Each structure stands twice: as structure tokens, then as C-alpha cells.
XYZ file of C-alpha atoms in Angstrom:
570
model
C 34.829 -5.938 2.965
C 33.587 -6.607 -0.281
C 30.691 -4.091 -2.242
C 27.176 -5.163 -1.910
C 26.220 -6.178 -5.689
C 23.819 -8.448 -7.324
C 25.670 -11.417 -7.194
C 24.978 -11.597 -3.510
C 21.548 -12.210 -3.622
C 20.861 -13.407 -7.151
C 20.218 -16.743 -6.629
C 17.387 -16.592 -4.453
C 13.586 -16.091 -5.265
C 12.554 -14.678 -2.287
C 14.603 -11.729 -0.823
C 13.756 -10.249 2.406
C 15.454 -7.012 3.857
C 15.137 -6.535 7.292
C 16.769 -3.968 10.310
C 16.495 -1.514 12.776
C 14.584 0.929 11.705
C 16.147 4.055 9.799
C 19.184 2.086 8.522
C 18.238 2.012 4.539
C 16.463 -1.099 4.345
C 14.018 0.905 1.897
C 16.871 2.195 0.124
C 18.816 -1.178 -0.590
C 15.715 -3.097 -1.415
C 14.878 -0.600 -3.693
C 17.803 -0.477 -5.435
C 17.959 -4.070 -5.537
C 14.647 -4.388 -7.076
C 15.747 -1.489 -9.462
C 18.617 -2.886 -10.594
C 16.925 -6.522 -10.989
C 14.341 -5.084 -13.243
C 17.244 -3.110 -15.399
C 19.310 -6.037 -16.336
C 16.253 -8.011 -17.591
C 14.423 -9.937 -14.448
C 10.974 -9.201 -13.337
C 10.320 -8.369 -10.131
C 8.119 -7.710 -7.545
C 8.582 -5.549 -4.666
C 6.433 -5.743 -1.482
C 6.363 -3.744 1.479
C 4.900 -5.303 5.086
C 6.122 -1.623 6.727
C 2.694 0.178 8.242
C 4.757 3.184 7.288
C 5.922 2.476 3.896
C 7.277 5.285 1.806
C 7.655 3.653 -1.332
C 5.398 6.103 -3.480
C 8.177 8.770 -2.296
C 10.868 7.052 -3.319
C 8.977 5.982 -7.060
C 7.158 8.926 -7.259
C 3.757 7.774 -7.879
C 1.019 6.172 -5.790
C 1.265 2.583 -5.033
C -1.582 -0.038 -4.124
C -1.843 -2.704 -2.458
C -2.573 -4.921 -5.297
C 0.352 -4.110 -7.655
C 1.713 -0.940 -9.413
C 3.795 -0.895 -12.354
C 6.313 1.561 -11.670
C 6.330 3.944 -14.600
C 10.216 4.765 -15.612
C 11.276 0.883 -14.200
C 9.978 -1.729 -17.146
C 9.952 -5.147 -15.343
C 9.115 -3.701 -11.651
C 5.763 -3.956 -10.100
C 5.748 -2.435 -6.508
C 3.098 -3.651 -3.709
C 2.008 -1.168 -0.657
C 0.228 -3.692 2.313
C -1.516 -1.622 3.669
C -2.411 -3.025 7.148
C -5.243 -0.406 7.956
C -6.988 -0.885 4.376
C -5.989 -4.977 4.531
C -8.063 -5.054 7.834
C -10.580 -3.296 6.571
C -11.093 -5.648 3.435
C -10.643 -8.690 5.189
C -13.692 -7.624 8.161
C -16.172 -7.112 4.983
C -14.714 -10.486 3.468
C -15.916 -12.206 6.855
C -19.283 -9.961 7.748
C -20.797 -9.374 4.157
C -21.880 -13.014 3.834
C -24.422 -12.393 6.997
C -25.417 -8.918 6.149
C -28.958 -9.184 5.564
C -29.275 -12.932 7.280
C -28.603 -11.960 10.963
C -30.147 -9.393 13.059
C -28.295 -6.036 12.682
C -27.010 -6.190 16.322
C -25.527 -9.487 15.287
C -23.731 -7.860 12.661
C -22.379 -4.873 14.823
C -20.648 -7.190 17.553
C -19.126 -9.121 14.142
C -17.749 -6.175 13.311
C -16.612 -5.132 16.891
C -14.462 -8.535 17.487
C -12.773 -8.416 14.088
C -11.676 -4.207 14.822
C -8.661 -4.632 16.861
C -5.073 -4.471 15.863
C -4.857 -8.059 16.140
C -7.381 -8.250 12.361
C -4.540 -5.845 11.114
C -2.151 -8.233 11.622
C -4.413 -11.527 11.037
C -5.246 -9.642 7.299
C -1.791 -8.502 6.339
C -0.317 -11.267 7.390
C -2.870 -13.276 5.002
C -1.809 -10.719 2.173
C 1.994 -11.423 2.925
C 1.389 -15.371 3.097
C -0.204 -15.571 -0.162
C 2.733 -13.870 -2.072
C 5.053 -16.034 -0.239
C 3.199 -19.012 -1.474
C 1.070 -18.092 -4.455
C 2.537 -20.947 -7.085
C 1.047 -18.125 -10.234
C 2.856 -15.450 -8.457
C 5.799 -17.492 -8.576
C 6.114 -18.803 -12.208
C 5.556 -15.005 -12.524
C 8.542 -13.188 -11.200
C 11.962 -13.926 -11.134
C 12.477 -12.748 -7.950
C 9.631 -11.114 -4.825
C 11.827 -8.925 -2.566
C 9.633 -7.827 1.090
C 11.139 -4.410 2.610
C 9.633 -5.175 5.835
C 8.520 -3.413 8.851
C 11.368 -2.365 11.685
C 12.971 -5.428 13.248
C 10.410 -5.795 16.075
C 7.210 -5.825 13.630
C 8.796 -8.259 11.810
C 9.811 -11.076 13.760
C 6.236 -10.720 15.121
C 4.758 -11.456 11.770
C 6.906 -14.319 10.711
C 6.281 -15.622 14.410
C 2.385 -15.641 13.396
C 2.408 -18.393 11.303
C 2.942 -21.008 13.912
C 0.992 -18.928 16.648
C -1.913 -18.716 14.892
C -1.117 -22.885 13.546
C -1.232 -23.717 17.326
C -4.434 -21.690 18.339
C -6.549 -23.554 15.673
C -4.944 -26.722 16.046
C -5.531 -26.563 20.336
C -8.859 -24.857 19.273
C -11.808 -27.017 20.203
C -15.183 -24.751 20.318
C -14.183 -22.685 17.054
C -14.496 -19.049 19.478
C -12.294 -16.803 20.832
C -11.213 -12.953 21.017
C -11.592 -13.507 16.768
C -14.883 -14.832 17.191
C -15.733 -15.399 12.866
C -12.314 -15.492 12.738
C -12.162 -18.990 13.099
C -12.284 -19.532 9.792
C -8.328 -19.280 10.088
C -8.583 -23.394 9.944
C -8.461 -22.696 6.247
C -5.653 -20.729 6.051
C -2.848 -23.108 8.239
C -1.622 -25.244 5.344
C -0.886 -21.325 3.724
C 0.870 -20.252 6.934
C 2.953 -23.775 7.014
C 3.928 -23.586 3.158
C 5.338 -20.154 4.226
C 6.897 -21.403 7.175
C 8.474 -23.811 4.573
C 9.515 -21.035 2.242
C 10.920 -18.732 4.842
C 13.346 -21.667 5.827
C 14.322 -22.409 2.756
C 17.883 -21.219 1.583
C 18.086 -22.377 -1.590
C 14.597 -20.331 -2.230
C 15.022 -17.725 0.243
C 18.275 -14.839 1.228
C 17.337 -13.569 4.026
C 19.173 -9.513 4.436
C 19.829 -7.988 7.464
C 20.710 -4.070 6.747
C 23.020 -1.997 9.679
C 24.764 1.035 10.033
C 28.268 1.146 11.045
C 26.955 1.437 14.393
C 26.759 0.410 17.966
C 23.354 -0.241 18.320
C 22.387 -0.693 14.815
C 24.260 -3.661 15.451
C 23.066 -5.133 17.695
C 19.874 -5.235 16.569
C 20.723 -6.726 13.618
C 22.553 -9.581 15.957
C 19.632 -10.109 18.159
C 17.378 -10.404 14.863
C 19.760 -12.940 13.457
C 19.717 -14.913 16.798
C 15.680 -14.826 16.900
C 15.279 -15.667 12.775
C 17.605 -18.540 13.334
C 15.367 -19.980 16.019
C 12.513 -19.974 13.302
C 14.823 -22.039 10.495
C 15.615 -18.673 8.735
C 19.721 -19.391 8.406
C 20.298 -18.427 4.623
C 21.554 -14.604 5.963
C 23.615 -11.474 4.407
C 24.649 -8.630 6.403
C 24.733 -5.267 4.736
C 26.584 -2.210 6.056
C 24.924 0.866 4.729
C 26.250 4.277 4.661
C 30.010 3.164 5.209
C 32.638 5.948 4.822
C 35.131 4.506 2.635
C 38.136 6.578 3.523
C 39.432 9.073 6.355
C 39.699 12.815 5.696
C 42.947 13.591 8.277
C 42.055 17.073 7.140
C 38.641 17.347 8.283
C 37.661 17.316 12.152
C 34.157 16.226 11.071
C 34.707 13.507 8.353
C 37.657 11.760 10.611
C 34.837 11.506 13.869
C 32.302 9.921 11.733
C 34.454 7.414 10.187
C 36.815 6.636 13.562
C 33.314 5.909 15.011
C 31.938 3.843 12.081
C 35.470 2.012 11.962
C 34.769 1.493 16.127
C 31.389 0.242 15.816
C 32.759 -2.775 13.133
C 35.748 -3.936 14.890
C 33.190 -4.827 18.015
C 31.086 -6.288 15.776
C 28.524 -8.921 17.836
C 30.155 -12.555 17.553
C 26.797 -14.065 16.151
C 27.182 -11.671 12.887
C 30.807 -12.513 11.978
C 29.609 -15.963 10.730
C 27.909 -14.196 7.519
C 29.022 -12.747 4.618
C 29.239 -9.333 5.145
C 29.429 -6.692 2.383
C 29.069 -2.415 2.319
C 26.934 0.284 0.763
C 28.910 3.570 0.766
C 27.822 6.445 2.343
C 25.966 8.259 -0.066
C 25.454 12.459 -0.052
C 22.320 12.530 -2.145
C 18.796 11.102 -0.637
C 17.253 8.332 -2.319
C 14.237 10.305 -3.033
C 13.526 9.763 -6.833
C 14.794 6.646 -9.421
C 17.675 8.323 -10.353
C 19.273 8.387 -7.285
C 17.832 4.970 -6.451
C 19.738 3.537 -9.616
C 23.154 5.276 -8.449
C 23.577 3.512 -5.200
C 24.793 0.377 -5.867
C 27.282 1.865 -8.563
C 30.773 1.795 -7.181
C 31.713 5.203 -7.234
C 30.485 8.839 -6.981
C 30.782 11.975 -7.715
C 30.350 14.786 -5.598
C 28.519 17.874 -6.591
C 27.908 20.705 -4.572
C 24.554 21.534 -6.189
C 23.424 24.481 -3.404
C 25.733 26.894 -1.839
C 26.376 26.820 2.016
C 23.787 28.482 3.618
C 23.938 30.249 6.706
C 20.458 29.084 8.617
C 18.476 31.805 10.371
C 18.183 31.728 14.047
C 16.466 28.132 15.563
C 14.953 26.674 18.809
C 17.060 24.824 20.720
C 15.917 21.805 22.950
C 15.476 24.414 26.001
C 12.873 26.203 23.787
C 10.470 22.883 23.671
C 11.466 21.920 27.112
C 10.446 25.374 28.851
C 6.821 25.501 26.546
C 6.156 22.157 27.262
C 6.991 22.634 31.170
C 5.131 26.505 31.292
C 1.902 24.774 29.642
C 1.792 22.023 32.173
C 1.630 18.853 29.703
C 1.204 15.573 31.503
C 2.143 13.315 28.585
C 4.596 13.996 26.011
C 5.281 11.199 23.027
C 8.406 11.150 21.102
C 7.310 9.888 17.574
C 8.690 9.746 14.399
C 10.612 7.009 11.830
C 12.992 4.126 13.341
C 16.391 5.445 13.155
C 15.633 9.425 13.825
C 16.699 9.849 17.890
C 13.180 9.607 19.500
C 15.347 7.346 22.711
C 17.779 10.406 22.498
C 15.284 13.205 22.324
C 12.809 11.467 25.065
C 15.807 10.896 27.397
C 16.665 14.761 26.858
C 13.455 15.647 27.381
C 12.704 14.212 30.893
C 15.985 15.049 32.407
C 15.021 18.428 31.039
C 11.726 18.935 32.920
C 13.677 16.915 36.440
C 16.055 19.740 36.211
C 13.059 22.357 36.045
C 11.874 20.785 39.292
C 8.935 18.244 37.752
C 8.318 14.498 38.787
C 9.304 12.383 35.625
C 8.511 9.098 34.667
C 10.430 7.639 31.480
C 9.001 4.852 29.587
C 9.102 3.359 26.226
C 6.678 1.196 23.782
C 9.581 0.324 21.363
C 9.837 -3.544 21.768
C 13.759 -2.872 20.757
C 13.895 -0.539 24.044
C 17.330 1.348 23.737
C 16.636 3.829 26.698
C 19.800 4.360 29.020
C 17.976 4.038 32.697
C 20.636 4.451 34.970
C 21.500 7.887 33.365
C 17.709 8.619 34.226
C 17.879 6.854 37.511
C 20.943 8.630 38.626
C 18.726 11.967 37.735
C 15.995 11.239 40.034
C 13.600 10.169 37.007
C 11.642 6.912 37.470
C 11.516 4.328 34.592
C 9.669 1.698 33.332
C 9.233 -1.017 30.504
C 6.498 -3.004 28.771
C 7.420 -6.645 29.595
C 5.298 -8.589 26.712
C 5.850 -12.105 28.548
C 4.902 -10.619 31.792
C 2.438 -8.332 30.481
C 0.897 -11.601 29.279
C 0.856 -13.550 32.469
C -0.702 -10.405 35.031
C -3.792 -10.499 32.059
C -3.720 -14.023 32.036
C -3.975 -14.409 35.749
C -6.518 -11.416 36.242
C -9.464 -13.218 33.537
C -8.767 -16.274 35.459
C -9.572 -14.708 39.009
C -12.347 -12.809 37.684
C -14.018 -15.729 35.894
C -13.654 -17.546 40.249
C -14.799 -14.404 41.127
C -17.794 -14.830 38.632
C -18.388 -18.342 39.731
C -17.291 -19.801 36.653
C -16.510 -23.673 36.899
C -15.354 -24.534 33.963
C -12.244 -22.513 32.187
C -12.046 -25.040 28.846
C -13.671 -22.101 26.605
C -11.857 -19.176 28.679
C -7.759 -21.201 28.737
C -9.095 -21.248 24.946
C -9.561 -17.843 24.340
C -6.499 -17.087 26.464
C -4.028 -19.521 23.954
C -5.066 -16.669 20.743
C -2.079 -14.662 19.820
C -4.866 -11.583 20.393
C -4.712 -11.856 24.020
C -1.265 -10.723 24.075
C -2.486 -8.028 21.992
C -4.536 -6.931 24.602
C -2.265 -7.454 27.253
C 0.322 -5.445 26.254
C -2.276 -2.337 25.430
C -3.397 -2.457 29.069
C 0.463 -2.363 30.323
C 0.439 0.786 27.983
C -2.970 2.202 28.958
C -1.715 2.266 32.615
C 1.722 3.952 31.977
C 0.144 6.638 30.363
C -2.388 6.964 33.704
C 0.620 7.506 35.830
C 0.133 11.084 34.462
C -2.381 11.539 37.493
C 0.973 11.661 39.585
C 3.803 12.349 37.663
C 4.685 13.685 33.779
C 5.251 11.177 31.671
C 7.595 10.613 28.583
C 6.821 7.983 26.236
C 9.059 6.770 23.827
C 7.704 5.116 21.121
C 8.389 2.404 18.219
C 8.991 3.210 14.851
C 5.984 5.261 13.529
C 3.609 2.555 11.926
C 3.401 0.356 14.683
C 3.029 3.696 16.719
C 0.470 4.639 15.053
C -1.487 1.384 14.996
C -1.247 1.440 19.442
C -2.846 4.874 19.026
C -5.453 3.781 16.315
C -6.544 0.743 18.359
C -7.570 2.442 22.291
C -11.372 2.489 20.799
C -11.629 -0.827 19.546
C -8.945 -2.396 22.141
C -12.282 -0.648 24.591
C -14.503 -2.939 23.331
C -12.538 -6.041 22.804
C -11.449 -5.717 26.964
C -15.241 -5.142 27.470
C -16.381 -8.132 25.779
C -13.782 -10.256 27.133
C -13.469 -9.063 30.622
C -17.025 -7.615 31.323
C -15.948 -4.576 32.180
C -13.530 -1.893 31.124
C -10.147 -0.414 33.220
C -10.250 2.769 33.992
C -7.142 3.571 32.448
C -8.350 2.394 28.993
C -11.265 4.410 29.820
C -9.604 7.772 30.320
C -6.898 7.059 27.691
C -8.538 8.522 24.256
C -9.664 11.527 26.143
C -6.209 12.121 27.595
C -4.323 11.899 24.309
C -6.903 14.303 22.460
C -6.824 16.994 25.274
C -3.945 18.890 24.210
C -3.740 20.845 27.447
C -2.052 16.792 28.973
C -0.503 15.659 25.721
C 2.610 17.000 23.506
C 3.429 14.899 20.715
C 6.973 15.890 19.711
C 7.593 14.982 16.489
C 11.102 13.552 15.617
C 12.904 13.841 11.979
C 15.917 13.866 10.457
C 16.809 16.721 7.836
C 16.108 14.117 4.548
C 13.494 13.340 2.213
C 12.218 10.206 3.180
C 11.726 10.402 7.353
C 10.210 14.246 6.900
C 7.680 12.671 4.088
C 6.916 9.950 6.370
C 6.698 12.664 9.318
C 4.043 15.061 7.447
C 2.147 11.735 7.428
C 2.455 11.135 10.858
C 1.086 14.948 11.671
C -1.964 14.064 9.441
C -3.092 10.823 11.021
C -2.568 12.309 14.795
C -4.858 14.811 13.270
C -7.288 12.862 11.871
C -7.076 10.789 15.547
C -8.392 14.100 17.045
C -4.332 14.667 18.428
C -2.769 17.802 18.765
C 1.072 18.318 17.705
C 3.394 21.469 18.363
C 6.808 20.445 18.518
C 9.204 19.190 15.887
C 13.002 18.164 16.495
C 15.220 17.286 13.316
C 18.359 15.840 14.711
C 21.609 14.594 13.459
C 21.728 18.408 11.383
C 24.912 17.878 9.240
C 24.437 21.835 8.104
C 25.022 23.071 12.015
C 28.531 21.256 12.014
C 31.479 22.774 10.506
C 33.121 20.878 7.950
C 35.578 21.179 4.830
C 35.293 18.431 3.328
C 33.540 18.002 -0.448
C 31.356 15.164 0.784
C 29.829 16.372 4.179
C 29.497 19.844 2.660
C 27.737 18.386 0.036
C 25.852 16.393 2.412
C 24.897 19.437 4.416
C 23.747 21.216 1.559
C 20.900 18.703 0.704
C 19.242 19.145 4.169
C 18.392 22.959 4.000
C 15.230 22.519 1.900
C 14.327 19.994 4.301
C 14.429 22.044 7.566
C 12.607 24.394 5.505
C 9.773 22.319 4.947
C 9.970 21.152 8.503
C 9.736 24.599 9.252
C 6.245 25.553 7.081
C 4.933 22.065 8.956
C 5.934 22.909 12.580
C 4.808 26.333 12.045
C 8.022 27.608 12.954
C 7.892 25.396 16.031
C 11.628 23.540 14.769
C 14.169 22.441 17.042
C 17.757 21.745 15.085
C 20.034 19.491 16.807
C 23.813 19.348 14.498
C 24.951 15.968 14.358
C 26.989 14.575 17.086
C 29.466 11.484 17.787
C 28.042 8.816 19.993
């Protein structure tokens, strides 16, 4: 397999750098964009990912209109923020009637255009426009996107001809975006970066894996799913590939016999691509200078800190017995893509069936990687959102209701039913009533990748209103939700990490929102602990080495409240 260098993706304008989440997408568009700006091109480098950490990785704060990045000449970096995107885009829509329509007016404005669905609508805008701003163009040599995890994504670039549909079908100009129907405007936007997106000679569309099982096949099922949207122009990138097996080291030989297992059952649909590697690397990508040394060929190893013997830790028993002698209802597994939460929520469950409790297993990750029948066979119960069918039961319920209301003709309600929001809506009900099953049973949630997590959580207040104005009346399991997930005698959110810069930054930020949300967290798990394994080998001890100050601030953040799990084979 040949080394991932700029020659693979030179050609194109547009670079986007997709994945499962935790598999270095950051990290490789980074260091592409780095390496761009060193030998002379200017670039731009955009992030669609709610939970961007690309002022960690550049070391200075980054806006959503365009940094310069200090210590790169020729790089300007771009944070979309969705929350602050919304936010703008609301005021864009209300300020021109502030002042012309009664104040009451101006609240339910403001009420239809606070849902998740704005989020997307306004970053999607944001995105559009650099994909097809002709200025922006001329400007840079090259715009690289380090999106969102794999499931985020194909959402967004499956808005363009979702929302293209809705106004075209869209008769009366109202719906669940109510002023929003101003979106007429922006369809020849969303078709020129259809257009783009599908072009290979503009476009390179990177998919980023680990040597891994599922990793893998995620990438394969993204490739599938961009194809069906004219996005063929494809590179696969395996990060973190150990180059050569250690006979002499227990540790180094599982990791790379697993790696080497993972590629040789590569999915079919991936072989057809060029494939290239990005070595395994023992230093975090958590500053320029480390960023600049990844795509160099070779490395050396330097054992910078001393082994360190840890002091004594909590073990998953430790979180399992608190959470089970406190009596929690609903416990959340949150954290980065990539960092266990399946793994850890799985554990978790069986945990509290063994201790004699009624489980129920669930997840909100659209890329849904629990094992059921391991839960089934332990007597735990399990569910999954369904989107499509989700859809359908909402679709079918505002239907009967409207009957029920004497309503004779549906033209305005099938119309408000066709917007992309409705699904929206659909799916936070589906989640809304999971989370009720509490009532009966404890339930385990685990979640997507933290920004789209986070965005769910954000939304139960204004989702309360939208399903209000829509429906005429409110569920009851909407209802009790924000109360439930702020009482933190029901709800544990267990905070999942791994022992590296960039997932523990992102974490700390995850603890701050849930606390600004009025949430409550304890618990903290870093998995995948190189430091607990024993190894002789240069690399891995090096490896190990860089985690301890990262435990240690996991540590001062959980309050001492830590689990450490060592890293194990699959």
C-alpha cells in the first residue's frame, strides 16, 4: 500500500475528509491543509463537525468567518458553528419585522425557526456558499471540509435536494419553517453544490479508516450512500497503520495481527479505490508541530517521560455499583466518535442485569454498532431508532388527528409533512419515548458522536414547542423529558474518553455544555489505556507514556471519579 502524500489529492479544489468518527479525519485534513499551505498554495480549511476541535489542534481560537492561523502563512481555518450559525440566521429572518409586527408575532417567528432543523437549514447555508462562492474560489487554491462523523454528514449533503424538493412541491409558502420559506432563494445555491460535490475533476472526495473491523465498514457503507448522490471521485485512507511486527513484543504483534486481519476482509465496495496509509503515530496531534510530522515518512521515537506506575483506579464495577446503589433510571454514554461509548454502554447494562435490575439498551447513533443478541441472550431488552419508520408512525398520527379534528382538506398539512423538519421531529419523539421507558425499566442510551449528541439534548425545549404548534398538543414523554435529564437522582451521564489530547479537550467541553443544560455528570471512563498494558517495545512504550498527563487531567475533571480500561484486542 502506497503512503498517503500530496500527490493524491492535489489536483482537486475541493477536498472533503469524511469517516467514522474518532479515526483521524481531523488529523489528516489538518495535515493536508498544513502541508498545502507550506509548499506555497493557499488554503482554506472548514469544519461542518458540531464538535470541532480545531482551535486545539492550532492553538488559537477560530471563527466562523475565517482565522489566519498564526505559525501557518497561507492557511485560513473556518469553525461552523451550527449553534451560533442558527442563531445568526433566526435574526437574519426576524429583524426585518421587529418593530412592524405585534411582539407576539415576533415571538412565534422566533419559536418556528428554534429547532435543530434551523441548525442545520443555517449551516448548511454557510457550507453551500463556500462550496459555491465563485470569489472564494479564485481565492484559494484548494477548500478542504473536515466534516462531521459519517452519519451527520451524509445528512447534510442529502439536504440539498430535500430541501430542492420541499420548495419546489411547496404551494402555500408554510410549513414547520414557517419564514423559512424564503429557502426559494437559496435552491439554485444548493443545486450548484449538488453540481460541485459530483464533480471529480473539481472535487476528491476522502474517506479516512482505521485498520479496523468496523471502522470499515463504515467507511464502505458511506462510499455506497455518497455514490448514490454522484459523489464517485473517492480515496481511502488507512490511518494509524503499524508498519511492521514486533515478534518480540506480546502487545505490538496483537495490534498489528489485528490491523493486518481487519484489511485482508476489507468490504468489496472499497477495493475499487485507491487506497493509501498513515502510520501509526506515538505523539498526539495536539499542536503544529506534530501536525507537520505526520505525513513525513518516517519517525523517530523518543521516550520523552519515564514509565510511570499509575496510582490505584476505579474499575467498571466501581461506576456500575454507584450508579446501581443511587438508583439512576437513565444513564447516557457520551463522548467523541471513536472512544467505546457502544462498548462501555453494552458493559454497563449487562452490569446492572447481573445486579438483578430490568435493563433496556438503546442507542441514538444513526451508525448503531450495538451487539443485541449478546444483550438479548442476557435477559436485557433492546431497541433502535428506525428514522424511515420513525417517520411514517408521525406521519400517520398528524393525519388521524387532523380526521379526528374534522379536518377536510390535508393539501396544507401533506405539505408541511414533505419538509425535511418533520423527520426532525419524528425521530425526537422515537427518542423522547425511549427515554420514558425509565418509568419501568433502567435505561442505557448510547449515543452519537458528541455534537450531534449534544444538539438532541439542546433541542427537547424548542422540539416542545415545534410538536405543540404542529400537533396541538404536546406528548407526555416530551413533556417529562427536560425534567428527567436535569434530575440527577434518574440520570448518569457517563462520560467516555480516550487517554489523548484531542477527545479529553473535546470531553471537558462536553462536561461544560451538560452543565450549562442544567445536567449533572459523575462518571468518566477513558478506555483503550495503552499505559495499563505491558509492553517492551520503543513505540507502545512511548505511546503509553504520552497518556499519563491525560488521565491526570481526566482525573482533576472527574473529580477523582476515573474509570481506566487498558487497551484490549477486538
Amino acid at each position: 500500500m502506497k503512503s498517503y502524500t500530496l500527490k493524491n489529492i492535489s489536483q482537486q479544489k475541493y477536498l472533503f475528509f469524511t469517516g467514522k468518527g474518532g479515526v483521524g479525519k481531523t488529523s489528516i485534513a489538518c495535515a493536508t491543509a498544513v502541508s498545502l499551505a507550506d509548499s506555497g498554495e493557499n488554503v482554506l480549511l472548514i469544519s461542518t463537525d458540531p464538535a470541532s476541535n480545531l482551535q486545539d489542534v492550532f492553538e488559537q481560537e477560530i471563527s466562523q468567518h475565517g482565522t489566519k492561523i498564526k505559525d501557518v502563512p497561507g492557511l485560513t481555518v473556518v469553525n461552523l458553528d451550527p449553534v451560533k450559525a442558527a442563531e445568526e440566521y433566526k435574526e437574519s429572518v426576524v429583524a426585518p419585522y421587529r418593530g412592524q409586527l405585534p411582539e407576539s408575532a415576533i415571538k412565534n417567528m422566533e419559536e418556528q425557526l428554534s429547532g435543530s432543523c434551523t441548525v442545520e437549514i443555517a449551516a448548511f447555508n454557510q457550507f453551500s456558499d463556500f462550496l459555491t462562492d465563485e470569489d472564494e474560489a479564485r481565492h484559494y487554491d484548494h477548500i478542504i471540509f473536515d466534516t462531521a462523523p459519517t452519519g451527520h454528514t451524509l445528512r447534510m449533503l442529502q439536504l440539498p435536494s430535500a430541501w430542492s424538493a420541499f420548495i419546489k412541491t411547496s404551494k402555500h409558502g408554510a410549513s414547520c419553517l414557517g419564514q423559512l420559506s424564503g429557502l426559494e432563494e437559496r435552491k439554485d445555491v444548493y443545486k450548484q453544490a449538488v453540481m460541485n460535490l459530483a464533480d471529480g475533476s473539481k472535487t476528491r472526495l476522502v474517506l479516512v479508516s482505521r485498520p479496523e473491523e468496523a471502522p470499515l465498514k463504515e467507511a464502505a457503507r458511506s462510499s455506497y450512500e455518497l455514490r448514490q448522490l454522484g459523489i464517485c471521485n473517492q480515496l481511502l485512507v488507512i490511518n494509524g497503520l503499524i508498519l511492521h511486527k514486533d515478534h518480540d513484543d506480546a502487545l505490538a504483534s496483537s495490534i498489528y495481527t489485528l490491523q493486518q486481519k481487519a484489511l485482508a476482509e476489507i468490504p468489496q465496495e472499497l477495493k475499487e479505490y485507491d487506497m493509501v496509509q498513515v502510520p501509526l503515530r506515538s505523539y498526539n496531534l495536539s499542536n503544529i508541530k506534530n501536525v507537520r510530522k505526520l505525513l513525513t515518512p518516517d519517525e523517530t521515537i523518543e521516550v520523552s517521560v519515564p514509565a510511570t506506575v499509575l496510582r490505584d483506579y476505579n474499575h467498571m464495577d466501581t461506576l456500575i455499583d454507584d450508579i446501581f446503589a443511587r438508583g439512576k433510571r437513565v444513564i447516557f454514554t457520551m463522548g467523541k466518535g471513536g472512544v467505546g461509548k457502544t462498548t462501555i454502554a453494552t458493559e454497563i447494562a449487562l452490569g446492572l442485569k447481573k445486579r438483578g435490575a430490568s435493563v433496556h439498551l438503546t442507542t441514538t447513533d444513526p451508525a448503531n454498532h450495538i451487539n443485541y443478541q449478546l444483550a438479548i441472550d442476557a435477559g436485557v431488552s433492546v431497541s433502535k431508532i428506525d428514522e424511515q419508520a420513525e417517520l411514517e408512525k408521525y406521519k400517520n398520527e398528524v393525519i388521524r388527528k387532523a380526521r379526528e379534528a374534522g379536518v377536510t382538506d390535508f393539501q396544507y398539512i401533506e405539505e408541511d409533512l414533505r419538509s425535511p423538519c418533520t423527520q426532525e421531529i419524528a425521530v425526537f419523539r422515537a427518542f423522547a419515548d425511549i427515554v420514558e421507558k425509565a418509568d419501568e425499566q433502567i435505561v442505557v442510551i448510547d449515543t452519537a458522536p458528541t455534537g450531534h449528541a449534544l444538539l438532541l439534548l439542546d433541542s427537547t425545549q424548542s422540539y416542545d414547542k415545534q410538536i405543540a404548534s404542529s400537533e396541538g398538543d404536546t406528548p407526555g414523554s416530551v413533556k417529562h423529558l427536560l425534567p428527567r435529564l436535569r434530575d440527577e437522582t434518574q440520570t448518569e451521564v457517563v462520560i467516555v474518553t480516550l487517554p489523548e489530547a484531542t477527545p479529553v479537550f473535546e470531553a471537558q467541553r462536553l462536561q461544560e455544555d451538560l452543565q450549562r443544560a442544567g445536567i449533572k455528570n459523575k462518571w468518566w471512563v477513558v478506555n483503550q489505556c495503552l499505559v495499563l498494558n505491558t509492553s517492551s517495545n520503543a513505540f507502545f512504550k512511548a505511546k503509553a507514556s504520552e497518556e499519563i498527563k491525560w488521565i491526570e487531567k481526566v482525573n482533576e475533571l472527574s473529580q477523582g471519579n476515573e474509570v481506566l480500561i487498558e487497551w484490549k484486542g477486538k
